Each structure stands twice: as C-alpha cells, then as structure tokens.
Amino acid sequence: MAKLLVDFELSHGQEKVTQGNIVIVDINPGKSNLHDQVRKLIAEQFNCSAGIISIKEIKMNN
C-alpha cells in the first residue's frame, strides 16, 4: 500500500475549474488503472462524477 499526493482539477461548467490536491492512503499503485482508482476516490470524496475530474499529477509521498 502507498500514500499518494494527487494534484487534480474539477471542471464544472464552461469556465469554472477548481484546482486542488489530496492525499490518498492505502491504495495499491501497482494496478494498471491507478488514474481510474484515484478519480473514483476523489469523486466519492467530493460527491461528484468522476468524468469531471482531471488528474494533473500523482506523486508517491513517503
């Protein structure tokens, strides 16, 4: 399991973009669909659709 620091954007509307970052713990980064896992977790956290989330960067945080 790993601790990840994720920079992301939420696009909600034509010109409305919210930038943020979040720390995710207890995730398996070895899986091939890491971006999908992270988008789903962020969507659950912010109660929104995963389709409006763009992952800018994922860093391993020790």
Short mmCIF file of C-alpha atoms in Angstrom, two decimals:
data_model
loop_
_atom_site.label_atom_id
_atom_site.label_comp_id
_atom_site.label_asym_id
_atom_site.label_seq_id
_atom_site.Cartn_x
_atom_site.Cartn_y
_atom_site.Cartn_z
CA MET A 1 0.00 0.00 0.00
CA ALA A 2 1.13 3.53 -0.70
CA LYS A 3 0.47 7.13 0.20
CA LEU A 4 -0.10 9.35 -2.86
CA LEU A 5 -0.23 13.12 -3.28
CA VAL A 6 -2.57 13.95 -6.15
CA ASP A 7 -2.97 17.30 -7.93
CA PHE A 8 -6.29 17.50 -9.79
CA GLU A 9 -8.88 19.77 -11.38
CA LEU A 10 -12.68 19.65 -11.26
CA SER A 11 -14.32 21.12 -14.38
CA HIS A 12 -17.87 22.13 -13.57
CA GLY A 13 -19.18 24.44 -16.24
CA GLN A 14 -17.75 26.19 -19.26
CA GLU A 15 -15.29 28.38 -17.38
CA LYS A 16 -15.47 27.01 -13.85
CA VAL A 17 -12.44 24.99 -12.84
CA THR A 18 -11.45 24.15 -9.28
CA GLN A 19 -7.87 23.06 -8.64
CA GLY A 20 -6.90 21.07 -5.60
CA ASN A 21 -4.78 18.37 -4.11
CA ILE A 22 -5.49 15.44 -1.87
CA VAL A 23 -3.50 12.78 -0.05
CA ILE A 24 -4.72 9.23 -0.61
CA VAL A 25 -3.53 6.44 1.66
CA ASP A 26 -4.00 2.68 1.45
CA ILE A 27 -4.06 2.41 -2.32
CA ASN A 28 -2.27 -0.16 -4.46
CA PRO A 29 -0.25 1.78 -7.06
CA GLY A 30 0.79 -1.42 -8.85
CA LYS A 31 -2.59 -1.77 -10.53
CA SER A 32 -2.73 -0.68 -14.16
CA ASN A 33 -5.77 1.55 -13.66
CA LEU A 34 -4.29 3.86 -11.00
CA HIS A 35 -5.75 7.03 -12.57
CA ASP A 36 -9.21 5.44 -12.60
CA GLN A 37 -8.87 4.38 -8.95
CA VAL A 38 -7.78 7.88 -7.94
CA ARG A 39 -10.53 9.61 -9.94
CA LYS A 40 -13.16 7.37 -8.34
CA LEU A 41 -11.86 8.10 -4.82
CA ILE A 42 -11.83 11.86 -5.47
CA ALA A 43 -15.35 11.70 -6.93
CA GLU A 44 -16.59 9.89 -3.83
CA GLN A 45 -14.87 12.44 -1.56
CA PHE A 46 -16.37 15.44 -3.37
CA ASN A 47 -19.70 13.78 -4.25
CA CYS A 48 -19.36 14.40 -7.98
CA SER A 49 -18.97 12.49 -11.23
CA ALA A 50 -15.54 11.05 -12.00
CA GLY A 51 -15.96 12.40 -15.53
CA ILE A 52 -15.34 16.00 -14.42
CA ILE A 53 -12.02 15.18 -12.72
CA SER A 54 -8.68 15.63 -14.45
CA ILE A 55 -5.58 14.24 -12.77
CA LYS A 56 -2.66 16.63 -13.24
CA GLU A 57 0.00 14.76 -11.27
CA ILE A 58 0.38 11.80 -8.93
CA LYS A 59 3.39 11.67 -6.61
CA MET A 60 4.45 8.96 -4.19
CA ASN A 61 4.61 10.51 -0.74
CA ASN A 62 6.69 8.59 1.80
#
